[in-house]
mmCIF file of C-alpha atoms in Angstrom:
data_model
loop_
_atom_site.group_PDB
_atom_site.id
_atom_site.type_symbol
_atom_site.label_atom_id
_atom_site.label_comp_id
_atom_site.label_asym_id
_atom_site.label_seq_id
_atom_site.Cartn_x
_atom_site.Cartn_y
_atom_site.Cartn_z
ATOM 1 C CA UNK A 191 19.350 24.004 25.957
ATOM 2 C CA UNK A 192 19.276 20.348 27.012
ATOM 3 C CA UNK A 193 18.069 21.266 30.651
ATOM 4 C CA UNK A 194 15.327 23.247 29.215
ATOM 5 C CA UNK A 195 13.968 20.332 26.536
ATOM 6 C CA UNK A 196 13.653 18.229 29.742
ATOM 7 C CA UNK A 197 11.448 20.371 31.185
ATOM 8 C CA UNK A 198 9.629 21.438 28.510
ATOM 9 C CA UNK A 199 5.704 19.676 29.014
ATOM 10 C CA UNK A 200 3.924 17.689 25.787
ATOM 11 C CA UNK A 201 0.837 17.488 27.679
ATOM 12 C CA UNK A 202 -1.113 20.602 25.545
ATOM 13 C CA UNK A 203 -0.148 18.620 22.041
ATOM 14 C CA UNK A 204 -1.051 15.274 23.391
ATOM 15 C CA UNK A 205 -4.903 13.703 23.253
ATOM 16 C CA UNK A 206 -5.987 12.906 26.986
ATOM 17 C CA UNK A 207 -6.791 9.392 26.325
ATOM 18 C CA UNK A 208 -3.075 8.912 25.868
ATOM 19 C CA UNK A 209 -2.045 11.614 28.449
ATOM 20 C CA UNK A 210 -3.810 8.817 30.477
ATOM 21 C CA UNK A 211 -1.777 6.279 29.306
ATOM 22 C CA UNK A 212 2.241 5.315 30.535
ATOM 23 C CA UNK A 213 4.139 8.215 27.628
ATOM 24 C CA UNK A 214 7.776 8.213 28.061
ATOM 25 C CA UNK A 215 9.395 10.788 29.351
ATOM 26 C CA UNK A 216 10.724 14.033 27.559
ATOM 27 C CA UNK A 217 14.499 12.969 28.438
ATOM 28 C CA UNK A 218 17.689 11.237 27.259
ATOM 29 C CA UNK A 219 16.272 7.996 29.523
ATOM 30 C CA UNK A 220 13.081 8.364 27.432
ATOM 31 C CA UNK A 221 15.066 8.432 23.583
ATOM 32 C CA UNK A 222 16.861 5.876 24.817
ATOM 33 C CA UNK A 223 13.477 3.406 24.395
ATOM 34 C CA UNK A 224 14.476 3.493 21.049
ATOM 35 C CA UNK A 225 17.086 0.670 20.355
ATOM 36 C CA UNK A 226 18.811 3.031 17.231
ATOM 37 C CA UNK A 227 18.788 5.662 19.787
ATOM 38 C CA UNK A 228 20.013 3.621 22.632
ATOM 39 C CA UNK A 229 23.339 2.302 20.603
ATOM 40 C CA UNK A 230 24.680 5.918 20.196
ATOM 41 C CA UNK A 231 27.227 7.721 22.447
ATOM 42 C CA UNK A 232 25.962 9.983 25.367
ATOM 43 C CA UNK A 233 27.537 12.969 23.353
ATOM 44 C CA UNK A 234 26.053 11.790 19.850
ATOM 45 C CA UNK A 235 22.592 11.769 22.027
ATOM 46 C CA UNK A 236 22.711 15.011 23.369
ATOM 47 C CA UNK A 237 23.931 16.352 19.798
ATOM 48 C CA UNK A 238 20.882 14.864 18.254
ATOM 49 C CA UNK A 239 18.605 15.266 21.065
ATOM 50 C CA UNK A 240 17.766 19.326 21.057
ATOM 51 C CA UNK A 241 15.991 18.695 17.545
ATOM 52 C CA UNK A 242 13.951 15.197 18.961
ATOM 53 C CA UNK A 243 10.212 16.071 19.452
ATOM 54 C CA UNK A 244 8.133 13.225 21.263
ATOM 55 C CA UNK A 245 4.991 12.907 19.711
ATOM 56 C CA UNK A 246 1.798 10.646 19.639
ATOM 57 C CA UNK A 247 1.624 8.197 17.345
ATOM 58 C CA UNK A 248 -1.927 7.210 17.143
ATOM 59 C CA UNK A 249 -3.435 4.266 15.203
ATOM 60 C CA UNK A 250 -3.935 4.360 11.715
ATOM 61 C CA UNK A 251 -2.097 7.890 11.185
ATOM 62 C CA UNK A 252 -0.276 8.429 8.102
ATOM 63 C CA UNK A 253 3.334 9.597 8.376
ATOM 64 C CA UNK A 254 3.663 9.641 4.882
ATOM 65 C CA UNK A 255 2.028 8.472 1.697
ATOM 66 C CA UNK A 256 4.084 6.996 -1.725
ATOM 67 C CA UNK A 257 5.120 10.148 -3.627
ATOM 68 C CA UNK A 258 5.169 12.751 -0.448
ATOM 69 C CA UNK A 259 8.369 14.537 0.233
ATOM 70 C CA UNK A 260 9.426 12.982 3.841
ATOM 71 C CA UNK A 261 9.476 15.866 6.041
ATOM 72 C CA UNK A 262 9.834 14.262 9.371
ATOM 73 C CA UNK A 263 11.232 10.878 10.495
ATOM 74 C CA UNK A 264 10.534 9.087 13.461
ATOM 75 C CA UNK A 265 12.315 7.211 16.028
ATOM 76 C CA UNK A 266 9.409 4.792 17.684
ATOM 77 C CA UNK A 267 9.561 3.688 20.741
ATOM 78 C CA UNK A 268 6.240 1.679 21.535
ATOM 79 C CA UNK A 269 4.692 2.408 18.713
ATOM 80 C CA UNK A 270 4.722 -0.091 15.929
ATOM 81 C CA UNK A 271 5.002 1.401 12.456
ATOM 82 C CA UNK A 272 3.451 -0.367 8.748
ATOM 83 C CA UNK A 273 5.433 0.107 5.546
ATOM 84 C CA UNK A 274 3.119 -0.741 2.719
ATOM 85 C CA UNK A 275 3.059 -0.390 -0.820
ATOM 86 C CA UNK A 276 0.105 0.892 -2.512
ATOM 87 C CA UNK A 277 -0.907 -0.158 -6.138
ATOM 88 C CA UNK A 278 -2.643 2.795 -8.598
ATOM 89 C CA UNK A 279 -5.661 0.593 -7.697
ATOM 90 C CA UNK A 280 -5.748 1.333 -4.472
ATOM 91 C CA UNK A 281 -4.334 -2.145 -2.829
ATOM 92 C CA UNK A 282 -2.346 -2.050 -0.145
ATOM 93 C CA UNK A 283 0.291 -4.959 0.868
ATOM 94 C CA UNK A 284 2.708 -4.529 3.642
ATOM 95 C CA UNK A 285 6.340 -4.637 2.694
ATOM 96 C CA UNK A 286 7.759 -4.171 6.582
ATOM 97 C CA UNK A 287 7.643 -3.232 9.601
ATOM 98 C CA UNK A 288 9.725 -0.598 12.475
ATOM 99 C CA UNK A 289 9.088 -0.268 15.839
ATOM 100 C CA UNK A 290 11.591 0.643 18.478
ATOM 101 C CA UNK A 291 14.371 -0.893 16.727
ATOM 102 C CA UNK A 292 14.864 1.484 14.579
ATOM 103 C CA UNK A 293 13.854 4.458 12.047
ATOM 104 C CA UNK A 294 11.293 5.713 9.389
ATOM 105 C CA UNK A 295 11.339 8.612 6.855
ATOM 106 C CA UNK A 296 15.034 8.699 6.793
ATOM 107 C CA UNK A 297 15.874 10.597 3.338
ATOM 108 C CA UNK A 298 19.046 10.862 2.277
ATOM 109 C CA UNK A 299 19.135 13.256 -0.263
ATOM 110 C CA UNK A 300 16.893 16.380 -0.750
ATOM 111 C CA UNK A 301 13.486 16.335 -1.859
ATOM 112 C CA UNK A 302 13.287 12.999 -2.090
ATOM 113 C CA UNK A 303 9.735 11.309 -2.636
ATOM 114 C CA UNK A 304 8.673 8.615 -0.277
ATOM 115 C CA UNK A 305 8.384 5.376 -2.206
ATOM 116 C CA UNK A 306 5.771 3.428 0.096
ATOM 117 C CA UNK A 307 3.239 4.629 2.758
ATOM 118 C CA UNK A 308 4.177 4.604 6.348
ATOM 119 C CA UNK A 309 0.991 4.231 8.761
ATOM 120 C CA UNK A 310 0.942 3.450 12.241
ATOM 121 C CA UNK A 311 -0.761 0.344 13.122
ATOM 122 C CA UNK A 312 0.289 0.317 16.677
ATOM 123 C CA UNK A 313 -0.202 3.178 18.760
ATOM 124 C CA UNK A 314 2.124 4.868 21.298
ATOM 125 C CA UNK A 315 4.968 7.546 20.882
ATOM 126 C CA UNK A 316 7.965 7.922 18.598
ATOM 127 C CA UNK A 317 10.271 10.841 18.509
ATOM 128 C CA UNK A 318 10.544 13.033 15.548
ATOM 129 C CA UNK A 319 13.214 14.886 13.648
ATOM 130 C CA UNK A 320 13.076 16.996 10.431
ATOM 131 C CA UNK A 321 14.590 14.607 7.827
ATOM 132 C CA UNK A 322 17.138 17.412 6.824
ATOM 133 C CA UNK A 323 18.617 17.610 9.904
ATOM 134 C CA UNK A 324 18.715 13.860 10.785
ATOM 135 C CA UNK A 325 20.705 13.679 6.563
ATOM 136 C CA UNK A 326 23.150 16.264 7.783
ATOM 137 C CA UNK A 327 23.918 14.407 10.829
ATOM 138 C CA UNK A 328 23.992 11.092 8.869
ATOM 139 C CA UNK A 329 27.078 12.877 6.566
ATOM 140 C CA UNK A 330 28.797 14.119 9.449
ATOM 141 C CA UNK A 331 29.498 10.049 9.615
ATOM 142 C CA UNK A 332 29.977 8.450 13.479
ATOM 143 C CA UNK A 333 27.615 5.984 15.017
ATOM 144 C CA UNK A 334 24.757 7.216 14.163
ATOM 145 C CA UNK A 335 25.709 6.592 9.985
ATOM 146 C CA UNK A 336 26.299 3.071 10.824
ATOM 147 C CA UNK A 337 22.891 2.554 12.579
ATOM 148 C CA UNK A 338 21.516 4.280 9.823
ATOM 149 C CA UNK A 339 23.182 1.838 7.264
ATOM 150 C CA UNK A 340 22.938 -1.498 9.436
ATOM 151 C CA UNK A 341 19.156 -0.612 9.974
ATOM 152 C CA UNK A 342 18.440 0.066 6.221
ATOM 153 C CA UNK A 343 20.257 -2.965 6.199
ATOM 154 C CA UNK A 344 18.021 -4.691 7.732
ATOM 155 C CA UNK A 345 15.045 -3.337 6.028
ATOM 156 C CA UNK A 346 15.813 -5.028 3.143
ATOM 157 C CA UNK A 347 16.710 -8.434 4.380
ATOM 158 C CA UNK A 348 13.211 -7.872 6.290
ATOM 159 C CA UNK A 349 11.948 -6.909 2.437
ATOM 160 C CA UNK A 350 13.584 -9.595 0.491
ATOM 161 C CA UNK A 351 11.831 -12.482 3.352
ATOM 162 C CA UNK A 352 8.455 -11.432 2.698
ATOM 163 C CA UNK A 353 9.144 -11.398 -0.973
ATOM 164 C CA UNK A 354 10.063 -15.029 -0.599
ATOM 165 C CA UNK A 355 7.650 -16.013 2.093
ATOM 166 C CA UNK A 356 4.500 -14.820 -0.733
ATOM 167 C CA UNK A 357 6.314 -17.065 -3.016
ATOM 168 C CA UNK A 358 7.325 -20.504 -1.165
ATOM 169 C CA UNK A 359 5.276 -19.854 2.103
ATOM 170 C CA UNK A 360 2.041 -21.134 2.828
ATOM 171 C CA UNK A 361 -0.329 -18.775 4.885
ATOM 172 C CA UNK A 362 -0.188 -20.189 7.777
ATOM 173 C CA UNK A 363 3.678 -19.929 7.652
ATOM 174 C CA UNK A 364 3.150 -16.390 6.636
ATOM 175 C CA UNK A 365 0.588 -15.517 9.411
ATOM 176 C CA UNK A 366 2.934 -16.737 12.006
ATOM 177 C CA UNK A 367 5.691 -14.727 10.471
ATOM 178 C CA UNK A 368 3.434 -11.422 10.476
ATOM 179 C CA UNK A 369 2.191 -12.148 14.468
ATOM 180 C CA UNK A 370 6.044 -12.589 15.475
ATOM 181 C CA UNK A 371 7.506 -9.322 13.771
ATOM 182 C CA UNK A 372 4.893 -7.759 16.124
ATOM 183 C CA UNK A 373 5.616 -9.433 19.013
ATOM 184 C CA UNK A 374 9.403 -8.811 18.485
ATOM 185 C CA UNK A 375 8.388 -5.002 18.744
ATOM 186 C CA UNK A 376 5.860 -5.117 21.345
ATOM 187 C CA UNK A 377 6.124 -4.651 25.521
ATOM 188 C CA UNK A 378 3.385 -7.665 26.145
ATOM 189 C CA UNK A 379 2.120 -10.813 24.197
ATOM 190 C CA UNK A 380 -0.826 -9.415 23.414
ATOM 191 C CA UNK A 381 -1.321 -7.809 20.088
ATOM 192 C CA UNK A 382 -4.402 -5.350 19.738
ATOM 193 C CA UNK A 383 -4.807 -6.732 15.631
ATOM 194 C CA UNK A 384 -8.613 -7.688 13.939
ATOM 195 C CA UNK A 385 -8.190 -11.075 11.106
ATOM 196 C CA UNK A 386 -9.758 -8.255 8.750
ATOM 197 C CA UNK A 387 -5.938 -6.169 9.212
ATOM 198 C CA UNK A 388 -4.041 -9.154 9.009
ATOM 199 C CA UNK A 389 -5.661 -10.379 5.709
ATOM 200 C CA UNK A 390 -5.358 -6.720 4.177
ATOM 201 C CA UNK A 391 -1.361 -6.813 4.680
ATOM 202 C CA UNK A 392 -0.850 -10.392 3.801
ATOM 203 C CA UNK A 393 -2.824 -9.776 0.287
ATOM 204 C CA UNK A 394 -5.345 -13.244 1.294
ATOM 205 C CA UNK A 395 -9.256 -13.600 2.103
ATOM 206 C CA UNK A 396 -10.101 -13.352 5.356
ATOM 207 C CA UNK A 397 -11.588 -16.632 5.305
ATOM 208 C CA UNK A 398 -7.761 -17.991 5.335
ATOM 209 C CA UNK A 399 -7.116 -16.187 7.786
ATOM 210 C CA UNK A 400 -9.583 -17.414 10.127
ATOM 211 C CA UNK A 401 -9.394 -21.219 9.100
ATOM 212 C CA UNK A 402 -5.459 -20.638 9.972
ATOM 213 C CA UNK A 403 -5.992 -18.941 13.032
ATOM 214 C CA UNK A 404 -8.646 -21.080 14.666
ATOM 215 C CA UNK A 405 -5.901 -23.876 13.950
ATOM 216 C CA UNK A 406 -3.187 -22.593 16.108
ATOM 217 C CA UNK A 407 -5.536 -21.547 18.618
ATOM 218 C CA UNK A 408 -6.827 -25.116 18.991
ATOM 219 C CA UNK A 409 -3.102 -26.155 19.168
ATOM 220 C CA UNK A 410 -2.327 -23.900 21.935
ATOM 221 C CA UNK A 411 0.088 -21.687 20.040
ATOM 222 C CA UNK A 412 -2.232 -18.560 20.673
ATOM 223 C CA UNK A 413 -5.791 -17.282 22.218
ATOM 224 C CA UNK A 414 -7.421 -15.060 20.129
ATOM 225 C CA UNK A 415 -10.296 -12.817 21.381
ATOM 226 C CA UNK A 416 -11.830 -10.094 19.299
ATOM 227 C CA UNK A 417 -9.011 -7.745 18.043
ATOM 228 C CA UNK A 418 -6.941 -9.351 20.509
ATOM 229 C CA UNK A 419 -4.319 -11.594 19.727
ATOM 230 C CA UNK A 420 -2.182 -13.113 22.587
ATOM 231 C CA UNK A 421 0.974 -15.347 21.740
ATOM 232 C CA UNK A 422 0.734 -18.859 24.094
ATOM 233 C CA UNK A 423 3.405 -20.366 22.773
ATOM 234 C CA UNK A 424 6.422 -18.238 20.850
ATOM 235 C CA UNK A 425 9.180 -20.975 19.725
ATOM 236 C CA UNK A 426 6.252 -23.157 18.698
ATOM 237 C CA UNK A 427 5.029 -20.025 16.736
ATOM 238 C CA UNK A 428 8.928 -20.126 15.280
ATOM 239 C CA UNK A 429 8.931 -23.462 14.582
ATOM 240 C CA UNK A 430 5.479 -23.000 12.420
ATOM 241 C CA UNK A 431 6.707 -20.131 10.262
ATOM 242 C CA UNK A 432 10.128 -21.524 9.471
ATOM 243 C CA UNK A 433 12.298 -20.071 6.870
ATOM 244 C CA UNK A 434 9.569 -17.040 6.640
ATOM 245 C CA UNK A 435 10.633 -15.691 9.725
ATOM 246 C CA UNK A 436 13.686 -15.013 11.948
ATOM 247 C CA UNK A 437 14.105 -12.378 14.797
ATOM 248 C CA UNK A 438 14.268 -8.678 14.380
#
């Protein structure tokens, strides 16, 4: 069964602007992009690997929305994924981030109702697994459990620093913070973000985020084109965002 998911082609279910981009390959090599992936045994792999599906994950798409039963969840590995929660008003503030460190959707019980939105805000590829079988595999206990627990874990440390960074950080602290949690999951320096995104997830006018962002730029901490957003200078960066940020 292995041999055969290697071979099997995702060309048909896959757009050909990113057929025409670098896709990992259908493989163990290619699951292995993912860090969560990476840290499990070869055996716990191929266990887990005859129910991964690569798929695109292309900018903007919803995994999930606050309320949905989670389905599917999704092992990125150069895509970067948004976790935002969503007032009855329709505001949206981002609560953390995944990329190829580690999971979303995991559900660990059934039927259970996603509590924030999950939307792709960088695009590449992720592999997918039906929640139910990735919660059986969880109980079955092993590695893959404790990368489970050490990267929810992590999610709320992640959680519990942008709580405190709305409270004590200024926006320039918290600006830096948002540009390096990208960068921490992204293959280049450059970051394909507009000031409009940035100010939507950080909950401030644009107009702040501008003013801040023209500052570092003059300081030589980043270039910033349209949509583009290249990092010059990353331990300055660290040094600017202080207790808001530390590495993923």
């Amino acid at each position: 069964m292995y041999a055969a998911k290697q071979q099997t082609s995702v060309s048909a279910s896959i757009p050909r602007a990113m057929q025409q981009s670098a896709a990992p390959a259908v493989s163990l090599i290619g699951a292995q992009q993912n860090e969560l992936l990476r840290a499990l045994s070869r055996e716990e792999l191929l266990d887990l690997f005859v129910h991964l599906d690569l798929v695109p994950l292309e900018a903007g798409k919803h995994l999930f929305d606050t309320g949905e039963a989670m389905e599917y969840a999704y092992f990125p590995t150069n895509a970067i994924i948004s976790l935002q929660y969503v007032t009855e008003e329709g505001g949206a503030a981002e609560v953390a981030v995944v990329g190829r460190e580690g999971v979303v959707g995991v559900s660990m019980y059934e039927n259970e109702r996603a509590n924030c939105c999950a939307v792709v805000q960088s695009a590449g590829y992720g592999y997918r697994i039906k929640a139910s079988v990735l919660r059986q595999a969880f109980f079955s206990g092993g590695a893959l459990a404790q990368q489970l627990m050490r990267h929810t874990s992590a999610l709320f440390a992640q959680l519990a620093q942008t709580v405190a960074g709305v409270r004590h950080g200024s926006i320039e602290q918290r600006l830096c913070r948002w540009l390096l949690e990208r960068l921490d999951r992204s293959l280049s320096n450059e970051l394909k973000v507009t000031q409009e995104m940035i100010a939507n997830m950080l909950g401030v006018r644009r107009e702040s985020i501008t003013c801040c962002a023209g500052k570092l730029q003059e300081e030589g901490l980043i270039e910033y084109r349209r949509g583009t957003v290249t990092i010059v200078d990353r331990h300055a960066m660290e040094r600017r965002a202080g207790g808001c940020y530390s590495p993923a």
